[in-house]
Amino acid sequence: MSKLPLQPLDIAREALRQLALKRVAPTPDNFRAAYADISGQPVGDFPFETLTSIADHLPRDTPEREQLAARFARAVESGNWDQVREALGATFAALSATRPSWAELLRELMSLLDTPHQNLTRARKLAAVDHVLAANTANPETLFARLSGLVQGWQREPLAERLNHWSDDAADAAKTPATERRRSAEEPADAVAEQPSFAAWLALLLRRGVAPLVGEETALAQEARAIADTIEHDIDPHAADESLGVRLRALEAKLEWAGEDQRAIRASLLNLLRLIVDNIGELVVDDLWLHGQVEALGLLFERPLDIRALDELERRLRDVIDKQRHLKRQLTDAQERLKSMLGGFVDRLVSLSESTSHYHQTLSDCAVRIRGAGDVSELSSVVETLLDETRAVQQTAQRSSAEIGALREQVEAANSLITRLQRELDETSELVRYDPLTGVLNRKGLDEAIAREISRARRHSAVLCVGVLDLDNFKQLNDTFGHRTGDEALRHLADVARGSLRQQDVIGRLGGEEFLVLLPDADVEQAAEIMTRLQRALTKHIFLADNSRILITFSAGIACIGAEETAAEAIDRADKAMYAAKRAGKNRVLVAG
Ligand SMILES: Nc1nc2c(ncn2[C@@H]2O[C@H](COP(=O)(O)OP(=O)(O)OP(=O)(O)O)[C@@H](O)[C@H]2O)c(=O)[nH]1
């Protein structure tokens, strides 16, 4: 009778028994040697180390993967190629079975788009899909992986409590008698509770959408709420209701008129604002900073207006007004001083001309007296008069010249004081929110923007990332081309950033060649892509200095502000990632751990 070949499990058991009998420690090497001895396969031929390292790196994030990885590890440990082959076969079979098809992926994506999530709005989900599609057109495999990642992320998101999410009104409306009447005998009760009726939606739209939009206290809002009441309590939405239709049509017509009025008012207000800004531009003659601000205001008008743009407009206008007020005070002071100096000057001139005209008169009198003089004694009295008068005129002239000299010194001192104050105001610019060199926010402006964006993100349960960006080898650029070119390079970076960042992103200068970017509604991956796009933009818009083309690069670190984290902590993490990017060879973007 032929002996059956031993099974791997039997061999393994026997190998362990042998080791125990021989009192040899059951280390992996000793076990493999015993196993090989019993199975008759030589040890040296089998790449234990390589395969063990592969087994160690297999993913174990799901129970199924854990099982597959354990099976592969056991096969490697057995040193048996057949088992390894089988384990690999099983792994591949499981992989192809678990990967969904494109159709399945898209179906799941669309279904998740419409699923209400606690922390994700539909708009944000659509924006994420849009972003993934835009960034991965070239490679279908990457696109598949990124979309799958998105789907898996959404699947992990907590669901919104549907009725709360739709609002209490919708929940109430869904349970109105009208809805109850619609419920058919075989329809499960909770299906109706789950899905508010069309009427409930319409009522919600009127109450929560239309009424606040037209102003809560207006007659239009009252009418919208009254129709919502009717829909919720009195009307069977399936029955055609004439009077409701008439009221809705009337409301629609009034809304259209109100909309036109509001559009006209908005356009007039914008025109007024533009006029004011243009006017400020005309008034400001020689202040570079103010000119820059007014230009920036003009540019803001070019963009589609949203609440962020209006915020920015308001802040810049306030800065301009503050600065103008400050300058105006200084100019008024200086004017007053000049006026009083000129007054003194004119007084001196008047007294000088008075004394000289008196002198001229005396000279003519003396000439008459000289012509008519009968003796020397008469002449000597004339000479004495002449000498006295000449001395008096000389003294007045000397006094006037000394006083005019002093006045001139005072005017010069006042002038240089004004120039110094003006320069200090521009240089420190801590009074305002913008960096005078680059036009982006300064630290003060950044602090305000961070506070604003954090509260906005927390209000909307949205993500907010920060990026710290530091120009590479800037000292070398300064040393080679001069400080002025260095300044131009900073300005160039700010200009390119303004063109490349999204409208909602905010950039500010932390100091020197270091900048901070706030990236609302972007997760770390999107934030890193936005910064990488800025790097590419810098290679497209090359910096020109003295006919040299200089490639400006930067290193950046990204961090998303955690729910329990302060902005300073996140910026600190981004800063560390930026330094890691420098150490890793510069010109790269790293995400903070
Ligand atoms: N032109 C100009 N230079 C500045 C300004 N602020 C700081 N700097 C210069 O920026 C340089 C920064 O040098 P480093 O800190 O050594 O940085 P780096 O040369 O960019 O080196 P890495 O950061 O390691 O790539 C210094 O020479 C500063 O004098 C500025 O407003 N204008």
XYZ file of N, CA, C and O in Angstrom, residues 487-586:
400
model
N 13.211 92.323 -4.012
C 11.877 92.880 -3.743
C 10.938 92.601 -4.914
O 9.779 92.226 -4.738
N 11.469 92.801 -6.134
C 10.639 92.550 -7.332
C 10.189 91.097 -7.375
O 9.059 90.783 -7.771
N 11.120 90.196 -6.964
C 10.785 88.762 -6.987
C 9.631 88.473 -6.023
O 8.727 87.691 -6.327
N 9.665 89.132 -4.848
C 8.573 88.927 -3.877
C 7.256 89.409 -4.463
O 6.209 88.769 -4.336
N 7.338 90.583 -5.146
C 6.125 91.128 -5.766
C 5.608 90.172 -6.851
O 4.424 89.943 -6.988
N 6.573 89.610 -7.617
C 6.204 88.693 -8.701
C 5.482 87.472 -8.132
O 4.444 87.049 -8.644
N 6.043 86.918 -7.051
C 5.406 85.742 -6.444
C 3.961 86.077 -6.029
O 3.028 85.314 -6.300
N 3.800 87.254 -5.393
C 2.451 87.636 -4.928
C 1.506 87.766 -6.116
O 0.364 87.306 -6.069
N 1.990 88.375 -7.229
C 1.129 88.546 -8.415
C 0.707 87.197 -8.983
O -0.458 86.963 -9.290
N 1.713 86.288 -9.140
C 1.401 84.980 -9.732
C 0.439 84.223 -8.806
O -0.496 83.572 -9.263
N 0.669 84.351 -7.487
C -0.204 83.644 -6.530
C -1.628 84.145 -6.663
O -2.579 83.367 -6.675
N -1.778 85.469 -6.815
C -3.134 86.022 -6.937
C -3.856 85.436 -8.154
O -5.038 85.188 -8.135
N -3.078 85.184 -9.234
C -3.698 84.637 -10.446
C -3.953 83.140 -10.336
O -4.850 82.622 -10.985
N -3.138 82.447 -9.535
C -3.212 80.983 -9.539
C -4.117 80.428 -8.433
O -4.776 79.422 -8.627
N -4.153 81.103 -7.279
C -4.973 80.586 -6.176
C -6.459 80.752 -6.513
O -6.805 81.547 -7.386
N -7.314 80.013 -5.806
C -8.751 80.153 -6.055
C -9.231 81.469 -5.439
O -8.544 82.054 -4.610
N -10.439 81.867 -5.851
C -10.935 83.165 -5.376
C -11.055 83.205 -3.863
O -10.798 84.214 -3.225
N -11.420 82.042 -3.267
C -11.643 82.070 -1.817
C -10.344 81.929 -1.022
O -10.355 82.078 0.195
N -9.220 81.601 -1.683
C -7.964 81.455 -0.947
C -7.435 82.828 -0.538
O -7.678 83.821 -1.211
N -6.696 82.843 0.571
C -6.176 84.117 1.085
C -4.672 83.970 1.246
O -4.208 82.977 1.807
N -3.922 84.948 0.737
C -2.463 84.870 0.916
C -1.985 86.090 1.690
O -2.499 87.195 1.517
N -1.026 85.872 2.576
C -0.462 86.975 3.342
C 1.023 86.732 3.550
O 1.508 85.612 3.384
N 1.740 87.811 3.913
C 3.193 87.679 4.089
C 3.484 87.592 5.577
O 3.112 88.499 6.336
N 4.138 86.493 5.986
C 4.474 86.338 7.400
C 5.691 87.188 7.744
O 5.910 87.560 8.886
N 6.516 87.485 6.739
C 7.730 88.255 6.951
C 8.775 87.742 5.988
O 8.680 86.605 5.524
N 9.783 88.583 5.670
C 10.856 88.155 4.770
C 10.307 87.510 3.517
O 9.460 88.078 2.830
N 10.776 86.275 3.254
C 10.333 85.594 2.039
C 9.379 84.464 2.383
O 9.258 83.491 1.664
N 8.675 84.614 3.529
C 7.769 83.567 3.982
C 6.306 84.040 3.887
O 5.989 85.139 4.324
N 5.447 83.205 3.306
C 4.041 83.566 3.102
C 3.138 82.494 3.717
O 3.550 81.337 3.867
N 1.919 82.920 4.045
C 0.924 81.967 4.551
C -0.275 81.991 3.608
O -0.704 83.061 3.190
N -0.772 80.796 3.260
C -1.958 80.735 2.406
C -3.073 80.028 3.177
O -2.838 78.976 3.771
N -4.262 80.623 3.202
C -5.419 79.969 3.821
C -6.242 79.352 2.703
O -6.546 80.018 1.717
N -6.580 78.076 2.857
C -7.274 77.368 1.773
C -8.599 76.801 2.286
O -8.670 75.665 2.757
N -9.664 77.626 2.223
C -10.947 77.148 2.726
C -11.525 76.056 1.829
O -11.241 76.035 0.623
N -12.315 75.173 2.416
C -13.013 74.115 1.674
C -12.089 73.237 0.854
O -12.453 72.782 -0.224
N -10.863 73.035 1.328
C -9.951 72.145 0.597
C -9.377 71.162 1.612
O -8.945 71.583 2.682
N -9.407 69.844 1.277
C -8.750 68.908 2.180
C -7.252 68.939 1.867
O -6.814 69.624 0.938
N -6.452 68.168 2.640
C -4.993 68.306 2.453
C -4.563 68.015 1.033
O -3.695 68.696 0.491
N -5.208 66.998 0.440
C -4.798 66.641 -0.928
C -5.074 67.790 -1.888
O -4.233 68.154 -2.709
N -6.288 68.354 -1.760
C -6.632 69.469 -2.658
C -5.724 70.662 -2.379
O -5.261 71.327 -3.304
N -5.454 70.896 -1.084
C -4.595 72.027 -0.721
C -3.211 71.844 -1.331
O -2.629 72.780 -1.897
N -2.694 70.602 -1.244
C -1.357 70.345 -1.800
C -1.384 70.561 -3.311
O -0.436 71.091 -3.898
N -2.496 70.187 -3.944
C -2.576 70.373 -5.398
C -2.625 71.854 -5.773
O -2.038 72.270 -6.776
N -3.314 72.635 -4.938
C -3.389 74.078 -5.233
C -1.983 74.688 -5.138
O -1.579 75.502 -5.970
N -1.232 74.261 -4.128
C 0.132 74.805 -3.975
C 1.027 74.321 -5.123
O 1.875 75.051 -5.617
N 0.821 73.069 -5.536
C 1.633 72.551 -6.647
C 1.297 73.316 -7.924
O 2.177 73.594 -8.750
N 0.001 73.669 -8.064
C -0.401 74.445 -9.249
C 0.302 75.800 -9.248
O 0.744 76.296 -10.272
N 0.457 76.374 -8.034
C 1.163 77.660 -7.949
C 2.625 77.484 -8.365
O 3.200 78.339 -9.047
N 3.217 76.351 -7.982
C 4.604 76.101 -8.398
C 4.695 76.062 -9.926
O 5.596 76.644 -10.524
N 3.715 75.368 -10.537
C 3.725 75.281 -12.010
C 3.522 76.657 -12.630
O 4.157 77.013 -13.619
N 2.642 77.454 -12.004
C 2.379 78.799 -12.547
C 3.660 79.626 -12.536
O 3.905 80.427 -13.448
N 4.506 79.413 -11.521
C 5.758 80.178 -11.454
C 6.721 79.767 -12.564
O 7.559 80.566 -12.996
N 6.615 78.513 -13.003
C 7.488 78.111 -14.110
C 6.955 78.671 -15.433
O 7.705 78.878 -16.370
N 5.639 78.908 -15.494
C 5.055 79.473 -16.717
C 5.314 80.976 -16.782
O 5.733 81.512 -17.793
N 5.053 81.666 -15.646
C 5.257 83.115 -15.606
C 6.629 83.369 -15.010
O 6.769 83.648 -13.818
N 7.614 83.224 -15.841
C 8.987 83.297 -15.335
C 9.320 84.742 -14.946
O 8.826 85.676 -15.566
N 10.130 84.884 -13.909
C 10.471 86.216 -13.412
C 11.641 86.794 -14.226
O 12.660 86.126 -14.417
N 11.453 88.020 -14.720
C 12.501 88.645 -15.535
C 13.167 89.763 -14.741
O 12.483 90.623 -14.181
N 14.494 89.737 -14.670
C 15.213 90.823 -13.995
C 16.459 91.134 -14.802
O 17.249 90.230 -15.096
N 16.607 92.389 -15.177
C 17.756 92.814 -15.989
C 17.977 91.847 -17.161
O 19.078 91.345 -17.371
N 16.933 91.541 -17.883
C 16.998 90.637 -19.028
C 17.384 89.205 -18.671
O 17.669 88.408 -19.553
N 17.446 88.879 -17.386
C 17.711 87.479 -17.009
C 16.382 86.825 -16.659
O 15.516 87.450 -16.045
N 16.254 85.565 -17.074
C 15.052 84.810 -16.707
C 15.376 84.022 -15.446
O 16.280 83.191 -15.445
N 14.680 84.334 -14.361
C 14.999 83.686 -13.086
C 13.824 82.823 -12.658
O 12.689 83.308 -12.549
N 14.107 81.530 -12.435
C 13.033 80.637 -11.983
C 12.918 80.743 -10.464
O 13.860 80.442 -9.732
N 11.754 81.217 -10.025
C 11.525 81.311 -8.582
C 10.851 80.029 -8.121
O 9.830 79.631 -8.677
N 11.426 79.362 -7.135
C 10.766 78.165 -6.591
C 10.537 78.374 -5.099
O 11.133 79.258 -4.490
N 9.652 77.556 -4.553
C 9.431 77.635 -3.111
C 9.208 76.250 -2.525
O 8.893 75.299 -3.245
N 9.396 76.164 -1.219
C 9.071 74.934 -0.502
C 7.853 75.251 0.355
O 7.746 76.364 0.871
N 6.957 74.259 0.473
C 5.738 74.561 1.233
C 5.329 73.384 2.098
O 5.648 72.232 1.802
N 4.668 73.700 3.186
C 4.102 72.683 4.078
C 2.614 72.946 4.228
O 2.183 74.091 4.287
N 1.829 71.853 4.247
C 0.361 71.984 4.317
C -0.156 71.310 5.580
O 0.322 70.234 5.937
N -1.121 71.929 6.231
C -1.810 71.258 7.349
C -3.261 71.699 7.363
O -3.555 72.855 7.063
N -4.143 70.765 7.676
C -5.550 71.144 7.830
C -5.802 71.398 9.313
O -5.309 70.657 10.154
N -6.561 72.444 9.616
C -6.797 72.781 11.015
C -7.781 71.767 11.604
O -8.904 71.646 11.126
N -7.328 71.010 12.602
C -8.171 69.969 13.203
C -9.278 70.589 14.048
O -9.194 71.756 14.442
N -10.300 69.773 14.342
C -11.466 70.287 15.075
C -11.064 70.820 16.451
O -11.616 71.797 16.941
N -10.067 70.164 17.071
C -9.676 70.565 18.431
C -8.425 71.435 18.412
O -7.830 71.691 19.452
N -8.007 71.860 17.239
C -6.703 72.502 17.121
C -6.854 74.011 16.937
O -7.850 74.466 16.373
N -5.857 74.781 17.430
C -5.881 76.212 17.146
C -5.175 76.448 15.819
O -4.409 75.587 15.353
N -5.431 77.637 15.242
C -4.789 77.953 13.958
C -3.274 77.964 14.139
O -2.525 77.475 13.285
N -2.814 78.492 15.288
C -1.362 78.599 15.508
C -0.731 77.213 15.503
O 0.368 77.019 14.952
N -1.438 76.236 16.079
C -0.871 74.871 16.111
C -0.781 74.299 14.703
O 0.216 73.664 14.342
N -1.837 74.539 13.907
C -1.821 74.008 12.532
C -0.722 74.694 11.720
O -0.019 74.049 10.940
N -0.560 76.022 11.929
C 0.476 76.746 11.176
C 1.855 76.221 11.578
O 2.746 76.064 10.742
N 1.989 75.898 12.858
C 3.255 75.359 13.331
C 3.549 74.018 12.642
O 4.674 73.770 12.190
N 2.504 73.184 12.486
C 2.716 71.887 11.818
C 3.092 72.124 10.354
O 3.979 71.476 9.807
N 2.379 73.094 9.719
C 2.668 73.381 8.303
C 4.097 73.910 8.161
O 4.812 73.571 7.215
N 4.522 74.705 9.140
C 5.872 75.274 9.121
C 6.917 74.160 9.184
O 7.908 74.161 8.446
N 6.648 73.186 10.068
C 7.598 72.060 10.199
C 7.648 71.272 8.893
O 8.720 70.866 8.437
N 6.470 71.073 8.271
C 6.443 70.343 6.991
C 7.216 71.122 5.931
O 7.904 70.539 5.094
N 7.118 72.483 5.996
C 7.845 73.306 5.027
C 9.361 73.106 5.224
O 10.098 72.940 4.247
N 9.804 73.063 6.493
C 11.240 72.851 6.726
C 11.664 71.458 6.260
O 12.759 71.278 5.730
N 10.744 70.476 6.448
C 11.056 69.121 5.966
C 11.217 69.153 4.444
O 12.096 68.491 3.878
N 10.360 69.959 3.769
C 10.449 70.079 2.303
C 11.791 70.690 1.908
O 12.410 70.295 0.921
N 12.257 71.662 2.709
C 13.574 72.272 2.424
C 14.657 71.201 2.547
O 15.531 71.068 1.688
N 14.557 70.443 3.652
C 15.605 69.434 3.897
C 15.573 68.356 2.822
O 16.596 67.800 2.458
N 14.376 68.070 2.286
C 14.264 67.000 1.283
C 14.721 67.459 -0.098
O 14.615 66.718 -1.064
N 15.207 68.685 -0.228
C 15.748 69.124 -1.509
C 15.077 70.354 -2.092
O 15.361 70.735 -3.218
N 14.135 70.994 -1.375
C 13.438 72.227 -1.781
C 12.520 72.019 -2.999
O 12.456 70.933 -3.533
